[in-house]
Amino acid sequence: MTETAAPPEYLDVVIVGAGLSGIGAAYRLQTECRAKTYAILEARDTLGGTWDLFRYPGVRSDSDMFTLGYPFKPWLESESLADGPSILRYITETATEYGIDRHIRYRTKVLAADWDSQAARWTLTLEHRDAAGAIETWTLTCGFLYSCAGYYDYERPYAPEFPGISAFSGTVVHPQFWPEDLDYRGKRVVVIGSGATAVTLVPALAEQAELVTMLQRTPTWISAVPGRDKLADKIRALLPARLAYRAIRTKNILFTIGFYQYCRRRPESARKFLTGLTTRILKDDKLVAEHFTPSYNPWDQRLCAVPDADFFKAMKKGKAEVVTDHIDAFVPEGIRLKSGQVLEADVVVTATGLRLRAFGGISPSVDGARVDLSEQFVWQGTMITGVPNFAVCIGYTNASWTLRADLTSRLVCKVLDHMDRKGYAAVVPEPRGKLDERPLLDLASGYIQRSIGEFPRQGDRQPWRVRQNYLLDSAATLRTNLGKTLSATPRSAVREPVPVS
Ligand SMILES: Cc1cc2nc3c(=O)[nH]c(=O)nc-3n(C[C@H](O)[C@H](O)[C@H](O)COP(=O)(O)OP(=O)(O)OC[C@H]3O[C@@H](n4cnc5c(N)ncnc54)[C@H](O)[C@@H]3O)c2cc1C
């Protein structure tokens, strides 16, 4: 008798990634689509994504945890801008509290995903690494694929080639792979970059280093914000935890939207406001004009928030400085600049940024044909034209990531429910009429501009455009008429009908 191989396992939904988004997505799925079977496939050994990967000194959020946290799980710690380990603890606690951890399959990387239109299901090619590092490849099938794989490459950060770097006699590190045992006590450190990572690293390193120099090509908008939210403390003292969390969250959502709108609508005034704030702290007009007054307007690129002005305080103590110049070449003793100045350094930190990667490197194919994502449009920031039963979780760039990520997960549940009620095996968004293209991530930041061409685009109108405004987006997303834009395949039309869950 010949043995027939067992068919691959089938799950209703597969979530890719156990970061902040994947755990939030699982919570929504198991509370709003209770009967669905699901698993989270996670390439790494642990959950938390960004908040586990990044280990550099001082790593923290630069948006408040009342909005970066989940709406269903109050943030109870005292700091509003939290350090990386606290955020990781919060994500881990959420996964354990709601039994989500039991659904995570670690060391399981999704390499490829192929949609079979006849059977209305995905076949995923997975690579599993066991504890000893041995690699095995196998397949899994699912009805719906939800990518919560973040937006950047975990293995390869953006690392431009600097001339002469091999001649440098000191140590070069990238924040994405911080060596645990790096000793920078009493040393001269140069941090290349001026983004959120650089402004976080500078005051943290300055606590032990002799001097930290932030070397930037051009200035970035940096705003001092309170590390602790005093109004939030008062609200917490008055109201029960859940109610207080909701009230503070609403306050912060409104404040963030208001400040963003102010920056976009009145850029000159916003420039003056931010420059004035920094001048009041540093008390040096020339310093602010030279190093903290960008040519672009606030929120053309992400605004960097520094809690309790820690960055500026390190400068005032003489422990940190900013140099605005271009690198000519590395030399044995440090970095020679285009101006001829040499910055002496024992350690150079290349805070040059992330390399964007769409959907965890999974390029979906439909019936064996690879879909060119850059040719597709994203519906409601969630599903993609030409790719049925597939959703992606991309958070906000001008507010806390989770605000948008949670809306997306709720929309995915709405779509799954709609499919069950109508008896559909598959749905795919289809525009009516021509859409004008807009970039998916609407920021001028270098790391976005370098790779945005690989991502699908947005359209110029609803429901093909995320407005980057939580209030407008939540109304549009949760009230959307699914029947109007989703083209459907009934269960009766597919070869192996997917059982009703
Ligand atoms: C240093 C830093 C600070 C930040 N600070 C803020 C902030 O203050 N506020 C804010 O709103 N945003 C911030 N962000 C953006 C941040 O990434 C998001 O807030 C959020 O953590 C993203 O969560 P995520 O789960 O979508 O993605 P990630 O955290 O990137 O998690 C994705 C997960 O998917 C897994 N994965 C990827 N591909 C595959 C695959 N093919 N197969 C299986 N698993 C896969 C990864 O291993 C990872 O665990 C910051 C980002 C960085 C890098």
Coordinates of C-alpha atoms and ligand atoms in Angstrom, one line a residue:
M1 CA 0.0 0.0 0.0
T2 CA 1.4 3.4 -0.9
E3 CA 1.3 6.1 1.7
T4 CA -0.1 9.5 0.6
A5 CA 1.6 12.6 2.1
A6 CA -0.6 14.5 4.6
P7 CA -2.0 17.7 3.1
P8 CA -0.4 20.8 4.5
E9 CA -2.0 22.3 7.6
Y10 CA -4.8 24.8 6.9
L11 CA -5.6 27.9 9.0
D12 CA -8.3 30.5 8.5
V13 CA -5.9 33.4 9.0
V14 CA -2.1 33.7 9.2
I15 CA -0.6 36.8 10.7
V16 CA 3.1 37.4 9.8
G17 CA 5.1 39.0 12.6
A18 CA 4.8 39.1 16.4
G19 CA 5.7 42.7 16.9
L20 CA 3.5 45.5 18.3
S21 CA 1.1 45.2 15.3
G22 CA 1.0 41.4 15.1
I23 CA 0.0 41.0 18.8
G24 CA -2.6 43.8 18.4
A25 CA -4.0 42.1 15.2
A26 CA -4.3 38.7 17.0
Y27 CA -6.2 40.4 19.9
R28 CA -8.7 41.9 17.4
L29 CA -9.0 38.6 15.5
Q30 CA -9.7 36.5 18.5
T31 CA -12.2 38.9 20.0
E32 CA -14.0 40.0 16.8
C33 CA -13.8 36.8 14.7
R34 CA -13.8 34.2 17.5
A35 CA -14.3 31.1 15.4
K36 CA -11.3 31.7 13.2
T37 CA -8.3 29.5 13.5
Y38 CA -5.1 31.5 13.3
A39 CA -1.3 31.5 13.9
I40 CA 1.3 34.2 14.1
L41 CA 4.4 33.2 12.2
E42 CA 7.5 35.0 13.6
A43 CA 11.0 34.8 12.1
R44 CA 12.8 35.6 15.3
D45 CA 13.1 33.7 18.6
T46 CA 11.0 36.1 20.4
L47 CA 8.2 38.6 20.1
G48 CA 8.3 42.4 20.2
G49 CA 9.9 43.1 16.8
T50 CA 11.4 46.6 16.9
W51 CA 11.2 46.8 20.7
D52 CA 13.3 43.7 21.0
L53 CA 15.7 44.2 18.1
F54 CA 16.9 47.7 19.0
R55 CA 19.2 47.6 22.1
Y56 CA 21.2 50.8 21.8
P57 CA 21.6 52.9 25.0
G58 CA 18.6 55.0 25.7
V59 CA 16.3 53.3 23.1
R60 CA 12.8 54.7 23.6
S61 CA 9.6 55.8 21.9
D62 CA 9.3 59.3 20.8
S63 CA 5.5 59.2 20.7
D64 CA 3.4 58.9 23.9
M65 CA 2.6 55.4 25.1
F66 CA -1.1 56.4 25.7
T67 CA -1.5 56.3 21.9
L68 CA 1.4 53.9 21.0
G69 CA -0.2 51.5 23.4
Y70 CA -3.3 49.4 22.5
P71 CA -6.7 50.9 23.0
F72 CA -7.7 47.7 24.9
K73 CA -4.7 47.6 27.3
P74 CA -4.1 50.6 29.4
W75 CA -0.5 51.9 29.7
L76 CA 0.0 52.0 33.4
E77 CA 3.7 53.0 33.8
S78 CA 4.6 56.6 34.8
E79 CA 6.5 57.7 31.8
S80 CA 4.6 58.9 28.7
L81 CA 7.6 58.4 26.4
A82 CA 8.9 55.0 27.4
D83 CA 12.1 53.1 27.1
G84 CA 12.5 50.1 24.9
P85 CA 12.5 47.4 27.7
S86 CA 9.2 48.8 29.1
I87 CA 7.5 48.7 25.7
L88 CA 8.7 45.2 25.2
R89 CA 7.4 44.2 28.6
Y90 CA 4.0 45.8 27.7
I91 CA 3.8 43.8 24.4
T92 CA 4.8 40.6 26.2
E93 CA 2.3 41.1 28.9
T94 CA -0.5 41.7 26.4
A95 CA 0.4 38.5 24.5
T96 CA 0.3 36.5 27.8
E97 CA -2.8 38.1 29.3
Y98 CA -4.9 37.3 26.2
G99 CA -3.4 33.9 25.4
I100 CA -2.0 35.2 22.2
D101 CA 1.5 33.8 23.0
R102 CA 0.0 30.2 22.4
H103 CA -0.6 31.1 18.8
I104 CA 2.9 32.3 18.0
R105 CA 5.3 30.0 16.0
Y106 CA 8.8 31.3 16.5
R107 CA 11.8 30.9 14.2
T108 CA 9.3 30.6 11.3
K109 CA 10.0 32.9 8.4
V110 CA 7.6 33.3 5.6
L111 CA 9.6 33.2 2.4
A112 CA 6.9 33.2 -0.2
A113 CA 3.1 33.3 -0.5
D114 CA 1.1 32.0 -3.6
W115 CA -2.6 32.5 -4.0
D116 CA -4.5 29.8 -5.7
S117 CA -7.6 31.3 -7.2
Q118 CA -9.2 27.9 -7.9
A119 CA -9.0 26.8 -4.3
A120 CA -9.2 30.3 -2.8
R121 CA -6.3 29.8 -0.4
W122 CA -2.7 30.8 0.2
T123 CA 0.2 28.4 0.1
L124 CA 3.0 29.8 2.3
T125 CA 6.5 28.6 1.9
L126 CA 8.1 28.7 5.4
E127 CA 11.6 28.4 6.7
H128 CA 11.8 27.0 10.2
R129 CA 15.0 27.2 12.2
D130 CA 15.3 24.9 15.2
A131 CA 17.0 25.8 18.5
A132 CA 20.3 24.4 17.2
G133 CA 20.0 26.5 14.0
A134 CA 19.1 23.6 11.6
I135 CA 16.8 24.9 8.8
E136 CA 13.8 23.1 7.4
T137 CA 11.4 24.3 4.7
W138 CA 7.7 23.4 4.5
T139 CA 4.3 24.7 3.5
L140 CA 1.2 25.9 5.2
T141 CA -2.1 26.9 3.7
C142 CA -4.5 29.6 4.9
G143 CA -7.6 31.5 3.8
F144 CA -6.4 35.0 4.6
L145 CA -2.9 36.4 4.9
Y146 CA -2.2 39.4 7.1
S147 CA 1.2 40.9 7.0
C148 CA 2.2 42.6 10.2
A149 CA 5.9 42.4 9.3
G150 CA 6.8 46.0 9.9
Y151 CA 8.4 48.2 7.3
Y152 CA 12.2 47.7 7.4
D153 CA 14.8 45.1 6.8
Y154 CA 15.9 43.4 10.0
E155 CA 19.1 41.9 8.6
R156 CA 20.4 44.9 6.6
P157 CA 20.2 48.5 7.9
Y158 CA 20.9 51.4 5.6
A159 CA 24.7 51.6 5.7
P160 CA 26.2 54.0 3.1
E161 CA 29.9 53.3 2.2
F162 CA 32.1 55.9 3.7
P163 CA 35.5 56.5 2.0
G164 CA 38.5 55.3 4.1
I165 CA 36.4 53.6 6.7
S166 CA 38.8 50.6 6.9
A167 CA 41.6 53.0 7.8
F168 CA 39.8 54.1 11.0
S169 CA 41.5 52.8 14.1
G170 CA 38.5 53.0 16.4
T171 CA 35.2 51.0 16.6
V172 CA 32.3 51.5 14.2
V173 CA 28.8 50.3 15.3
H174 CA 25.3 50.5 13.8
P175 CA 22.5 51.1 16.3
Q176 CA 20.5 48.2 14.8
F177 CA 23.2 45.8 16.0
W178 CA 24.5 47.3 19.2
P179 CA 27.3 45.2 20.8
E180 CA 26.2 44.5 24.4
D181 CA 29.8 44.8 25.6
L182 CA 30.7 48.1 23.9
D183 CA 32.6 50.2 26.4
Y184 CA 32.5 53.9 25.6
R185 CA 33.2 55.2 29.1
G186 CA 35.5 58.2 28.9
K187 CA 35.7 57.9 25.1
R188 CA 35.1 60.3 22.3
V189 CA 32.0 59.2 20.3
V190 CA 30.8 60.6 17.0
V191 CA 27.2 59.8 16.0
I192 CA 26.6 60.2 12.3
G193 CA 22.9 61.2 11.6
S194 CA 20.3 63.5 13.0
G195 CA 17.1 61.4 13.1
A196 CA 15.2 60.0 16.1
T197 CA 17.9 57.4 16.8
A198 CA 20.7 59.9 16.8
V199 CA 19.0 62.3 19.1
T200 CA 18.1 59.5 21.5
L201 CA 21.6 58.1 21.5
V202 CA 23.5 61.4 22.1
P203 CA 22.3 62.2 25.6
A204 CA 22.4 58.5 26.6
L205 CA 26.0 58.0 25.5
A206 CA 26.9 61.4 27.0
E207 CA 26.3 60.0 30.4
Q208 CA 29.5 58.0 30.3
A209 CA 31.4 59.2 27.2
E210 CA 34.0 62.0 27.4
L211 CA 32.3 63.9 24.5
V212 CA 29.6 62.9 22.0
T213 CA 29.5 64.7 18.7
M214 CA 26.4 64.4 16.5
L215 CA 27.5 64.9 13.0
Q216 CA 24.7 65.9 10.7
R217 CA 24.6 66.9 7.0
T218 CA 21.6 69.1 7.6
P219 CA 19.5 70.0 10.6
T220 CA 16.3 68.2 11.7
W221 CA 13.4 69.7 13.6
I222 CA 13.8 68.6 17.2
S223 CA 11.3 69.5 19.9
A224 CA 11.6 69.2 23.6
V225 CA 8.6 67.5 25.2
P226 CA 7.8 66.6 28.8
G227 CA 8.9 63.0 29.5
R228 CA 6.1 62.7 32.0
D229 CA 2.6 64.0 31.3
K230 CA 1.5 65.9 34.3
L231 CA -2.1 66.3 33.1
A232 CA -2.2 62.6 32.6
D233 CA -1.0 62.0 36.2
K234 CA -3.9 64.2 37.4
I235 CA -6.4 62.3 35.3
R236 CA -5.1 59.0 36.6
A237 CA -5.4 60.2 40.2
L238 CA -9.1 61.0 39.6
L239 CA -10.4 58.2 37.4
P240 CA -10.3 54.4 37.3
A241 CA -7.4 53.0 35.2
R242 CA -9.4 52.2 32.0
L243 CA -11.4 55.4 32.0
A244 CA -8.3 57.5 32.7
Y245 CA -6.4 55.7 29.9
R246 CA -9.3 56.4 27.5
A247 CA -9.4 60.1 28.5
I248 CA -5.6 60.6 28.2
R249 CA -5.6 58.8 24.9
T250 CA -8.3 61.0 23.5
K251 CA -6.5 64.1 24.8
N252 CA -3.3 63.0 23.1
I253 CA -4.9 62.1 19.8
L254 CA -6.5 65.5 19.6
F255 CA -3.3 67.3 20.6
T256 CA -1.2 65.4 18.0
I257 CA -3.7 66.0 15.2
G258 CA -4.0 69.7 16.2
F259 CA -0.2 70.2 16.3
Y260 CA 0.3 68.3 13.0
Q261 CA -2.4 70.4 11.3
Y262 CA -0.9 73.6 12.7
C263 CA 2.5 72.7 11.3
R264 CA 1.1 71.9 7.9
R265 CA -1.2 74.8 7.6
R266 CA 1.0 77.5 9.2
P267 CA 4.5 76.4 8.5
E268 CA 6.1 79.8 9.1
S269 CA 4.5 80.1 12.5
A270 CA 5.4 76.5 13.4
R271 CA 9.0 77.2 12.4
K272 CA 9.1 80.2 14.7
F273 CA 7.5 78.3 17.5
L274 CA 10.0 75.4 17.4
T275 CA 13.0 77.6 17.0
G276 CA 11.8 79.8 19.9
L277 CA 11.4 76.7 22.1
T278 CA 14.9 75.5 21.4
T279 CA 16.4 79.0 21.8
R280 CA 14.8 79.3 25.2
I281 CA 16.6 76.1 26.3
L282 CA 20.0 76.6 24.6
K283 CA 20.0 80.4 25.0
D284 CA 22.2 80.8 21.9
D285 CA 20.6 82.2 18.7
K286 CA 23.5 81.4 16.5
L287 CA 23.7 77.8 17.6
V288 CA 20.0 77.3 16.9
A289 CA 20.2 79.0 13.5
E290 CA 23.2 76.9 12.4
H291 CA 22.3 73.5 13.7
F292 CA 18.6 73.3 14.6
T293 CA 16.8 75.3 11.8
P294 CA 16.1 72.9 8.9
S295 CA 15.4 74.1 5.4
Y296 CA 12.3 71.9 5.2
N297 CA 9.1 72.7 7.2
P298 CA 8.1 70.9 10.4
W299 CA 6.5 67.5 9.6
D300 CA 7.7 67.4 6.0
Q301 CA 9.8 64.8 7.8
R302 CA 9.1 63.1 11.1
L303 CA 9.6 65.6 14.0
C304 CA 12.0 64.3 16.6
A305 CA 10.8 64.6 20.2
V306 CA 13.3 64.8 23.0
P307 CA 11.9 64.1 26.5
D308 CA 12.7 66.7 29.1
A309 CA 15.1 68.4 26.7
D310 CA 17.7 65.7 27.5
F311 CA 19.5 66.2 24.2
F312 CA 19.9 69.9 24.8
K313 CA 20.8 69.5 28.4
A314 CA 23.7 67.2 27.4
M315 CA 24.9 70.0 25.1
K316 CA 24.6 72.6 27.9
K317 CA 26.7 70.4 30.2
G318 CA 29.4 70.4 27.6
K319 CA 29.0 66.6 27.2
A320 CA 27.6 66.8 23.6
E321 CA 27.9 68.9 20.6
V322 CA 26.5 69.2 17.1
V323 CA 28.5 69.6 13.9
T324 CA 26.8 70.3 10.6
D325 CA 29.1 69.3 7.8
H326 CA 29.8 66.6 5.2
I327 CA 32.1 63.7 5.6
D328 CA 35.2 63.8 3.3
A329 CA 36.7 60.5 4.5
F330 CA 37.5 58.5 7.5
V331 CA 41.1 58.8 8.8
P332 CA 42.8 56.7 11.4
E333 CA 42.0 59.1 14.2
G334 CA 38.4 59.9 13.2
I335 CA 36.5 61.6 10.5
R336 CA 37.8 64.3 8.2
L337 CA 35.0 66.7 7.1
K338 CA 34.6 68.6 3.9
S339 CA 35.5 71.8 5.8
G340 CA 38.9 70.3 6.6
Q341 CA 38.1 69.8 10.3
V342 CA 38.9 66.4 11.8
L343 CA 36.6 65.0 14.4
E344 CA 38.6 62.7 16.6
A345 CA 36.8 59.6 17.7
D346 CA 37.3 56.3 19.5
V347 CA 33.8 55.1 18.5
V348 CA 31.7 56.1 15.5
V349 CA 28.0 55.2 15.5
T350 CA 26.5 55.2 12.1
A351 CA 22.9 56.2 12.9
T352 CA 22.2 56.4 9.2
G353 CA 18.8 54.8 9.3
L354 CA 16.7 51.9 8.2
R355 CA 16.4 50.1 4.9
L356 CA 12.7 49.9 4.0
R357 CA 11.4 46.5 3.1
A358 CA 7.8 45.8 2.0
F359 CA 5.8 43.2 3.8
G360 CA 8.7 41.2 5.4
G361 CA 10.3 40.6 2.1
I362 CA 7.3 38.4 1.0
S363 CA 6.5 39.2 -2.6
P364 CA 3.1 37.6 -3.1
S365 CA 2.2 35.7 -6.3
V366 CA -1.2 34.9 -7.7
D367 CA -1.6 31.5 -9.5
G368 CA 2.2 31.3 -9.8
A369 CA 2.7 34.8 -11.2
R370 CA 4.6 37.4 -9.1
V371 CA 2.6 40.5 -8.4
D372 CA 4.5 43.7 -9.0
L373 CA 3.5 45.6 -5.8
S374 CA 4.7 48.9 -7.1
E375 CA 2.0 48.7 -9.8
Q376 CA -0.8 48.2 -7.2
F377 CA -3.0 50.5 -5.2
V378 CA -3.7 50.1 -1.4
W379 CA -7.4 50.3 -0.4
Q380 CA -8.0 51.9 3.0
G381 CA -4.3 51.5 3.8
T382 CA -5.1 47.8 4.2
M383 CA -5.7 45.6 1.1
I384 CA -4.0 45.6 -2.2
T385 CA -5.4 45.5 -5.7
G386 CA -4.6 42.3 -7.6
V387 CA -3.9 40.3 -4.4
P388 CA -7.0 38.6 -2.9
N389 CA -7.4 37.9 0.8
F390 CA -4.3 39.8 1.7
A391 CA -3.9 42.7 4.1
V392 CA -1.0 44.7 5.3
C393 CA -0.6 46.6 8.6
I394 CA 1.2 50.0 8.2
G395 CA 0.9 52.5 11.0
Y396 CA 0.9 56.2 10.9
T397 CA 4.1 58.2 10.2
N398 CA 2.8 61.5 11.8
A399 CA 1.3 60.0 14.9
S400 CA 1.6 56.8 16.9
W401 CA 1.9 53.7 14.7
T402 CA -0.7 51.8 16.7
L403 CA -3.5 54.2 16.0
R404 CA -3.5 53.3 12.4
A405 CA -2.4 49.7 12.9
D406 CA -5.4 49.0 15.2
L407 CA -7.8 50.5 12.7
T408 CA -6.4 48.3 10.0
S409 CA -6.8 45.2 12.2
R410 CA -10.4 46.1 12.9
L411 CA -11.0 46.6 9.2
V412 CA -9.5 43.1 8.5
C413 CA -12.0 41.6 11.0
K414 CA -14.8 43.5 9.3
V415 CA -13.8 42.1 5.9
L416 CA -13.6 38.6 7.3
D417 CA -17.0 38.9 8.9
H418 CA -18.4 40.4 5.6
M419 CA -17.0 37.3 3.7
D420 CA -18.6 34.9 6.1
R421 CA -22.0 36.6 6.1
K422 CA -22.1 36.8 2.3
G423 CA -20.6 33.4 1.7
Y424 CA -17.5 34.7 -0.1
A425 CA -14.3 32.7 -0.5
A426 CA -12.3 35.6 -1.7
V427 CA -12.3 39.4 -1.9
V428 CA -10.0 41.9 -3.6
P429 CA -10.3 45.6 -3.8
E430 CA -11.0 47.1 -7.2
P431 CA -11.1 50.8 -8.0
R432 CA -13.9 52.2 -10.0
G433 CA -12.4 54.7 -12.5
K434 CA -8.9 55.9 -12.7
L435 CA -6.9 56.7 -9.6
D436 CA -4.2 59.3 -9.4
E437 CA -1.1 58.0 -7.6
R438 CA 0.1 59.2 -4.2
P439 CA 3.1 57.7 -2.3
L440 CA 2.1 55.2 0.4
L441 CA 4.2 56.9 3.0
D442 CA 3.9 60.7 2.6
L443 CA 7.2 61.9 4.2
A444 CA 10.2 63.5 2.6
S445 CA 12.6 61.6 4.9
G446 CA 15.6 60.1 3.1
Y447 CA 14.9 56.5 4.3
I448 CA 11.4 56.6 2.9
Q449 CA 12.4 58.3 -0.4
R450 CA 15.1 55.8 -1.0
S451 CA 12.8 52.8 -1.3
I452 CA 9.2 54.0 -1.6
G453 CA 9.1 52.9 -5.2
E454 CA 9.0 49.3 -4.1
F455 CA 5.8 49.8 -2.2
P456 CA 2.2 49.9 -3.6
R457 CA 0.7 53.4 -4.0
Q458 CA -2.3 55.2 -2.6
G459 CA -4.9 56.8 -4.6
D460 CA -6.0 60.4 -4.6
R461 CA -9.4 59.9 -2.9
Q462 CA -11.3 57.9 -0.5
P463 CA -11.3 54.9 0.1
W464 CA -7.9 54.7 -1.6
R465 CA -6.1 57.2 0.6
V466 CA -5.1 57.2 4.3
R467 CA -5.6 60.8 5.5
Q468 CA -3.0 60.4 8.3
N469 CA -5.7 61.8 10.6
Y470 CA -7.0 59.3 13.2
L471 CA -10.5 60.9 13.5
L472 CA -11.2 61.1 9.8
D473 CA -9.6 57.8 9.1
S474 CA -11.5 55.9 11.8
A475 CA -14.8 57.3 10.5
A476 CA -13.9 56.3 6.9
T477 CA -12.4 52.9 7.8
L478 CA -15.1 51.6 10.2
R479 CA -18.0 52.9 8.2
T480 CA -16.7 51.9 4.8
N481 CA -19.1 50.1 2.5
L482 CA -17.3 46.9 1.7
G483 CA -19.6 45.8 -1.0
K484 CA -18.8 48.9 -3.0
T485 CA -15.1 48.4 -3.5
L486 CA -14.4 44.7 -2.8
S487 CA -14.9 42.4 -5.7
A488 CA -15.9 39.0 -4.4
T489 CA -15.7 35.3 -5.4
P490 CA -18.5 33.2 -3.9
R491 CA -17.7 30.0 -2.1
S492 CA -19.7 28.1 -4.7
A493 CA -17.3 29.1 -7.4
V494 CA -14.1 27.7 -5.9
R495 CA -12.8 24.1 -6.2
E496 CA -12.4 23.2 -2.6
P497 CA -14.9 25.3 -0.7
V498 CA -13.4 26.6 2.5
P499 CA -15.4 25.4 5.4
V500 CA -17.5 28.0 7.2
S501 CA -15.8 28.6 10.5
Ligands
LIG1 C1 14.2 52.7 17.0 C2 12.7 52.9 16.6 C3 11.9 53.7 17.4 C4 10.6 53.8 17.0 N1 9.8 54.7 17.8 C5 8.5 54.8 17.4 C6 7.6 55.7 18.2 O1 8.0 56.3 19.2 N2 6.3 55.8 17.8 C7 5.8 55.2 16.7 O2 4.7 55.3 16.4 N3 6.6 54.4 16.0 C8 7.9 54.2 16.3 N4 8.7 53.4 15.6 C9 8.1 52.6 14.5 C10 7.9 51.2 15.0 O3 8.5 50.3 14.2 C11 6.4 50.9 15.2 O4 6.0 51.8 16.2 C12 6.1 49.5 15.6 O5 6.9 49.0 16.6 C13 6.0 48.6 14.5 O6 5.5 47.4 14.9 P1 5.2 46.2 13.9 O7 4.8 45.1 14.7 O8 4.4 46.7 12.8 O9 6.7 46.0 13.2 P2 8.0 45.4 13.8 O10 8.2 45.9 15.2 O11 9.1 45.7 12.8 O12 7.7 43.8 13.9 C14 7.6 43.0 12.8 C15 7.8 41.6 13.1 O13 7.6 40.8 12.0 C16 8.7 39.8 11.9 N5 8.8 39.5 10.4 C17 9.2 40.3 9.4 N6 9.2 39.6 8.3 C18 8.9 38.4 8.5 C19 8.7 37.2 7.7 N7 8.9 37.2 6.4 N8 8.3 36.0 8.3 C20 8.1 36.0 9.7 N9 8.2 37.1 10.5 C21 8.6 38.2 9.9 C22 9.9 40.5 12.5 O14 10.8 39.5 12.9 C23 9.3 41.3 13.6 O15 9.2 40.6 14.8 C24 10.0 53.2 15.9 C25 10.9 52.4 15.1 C26 12.2 52.2 15.5 C27 13.1 51.4 14.6

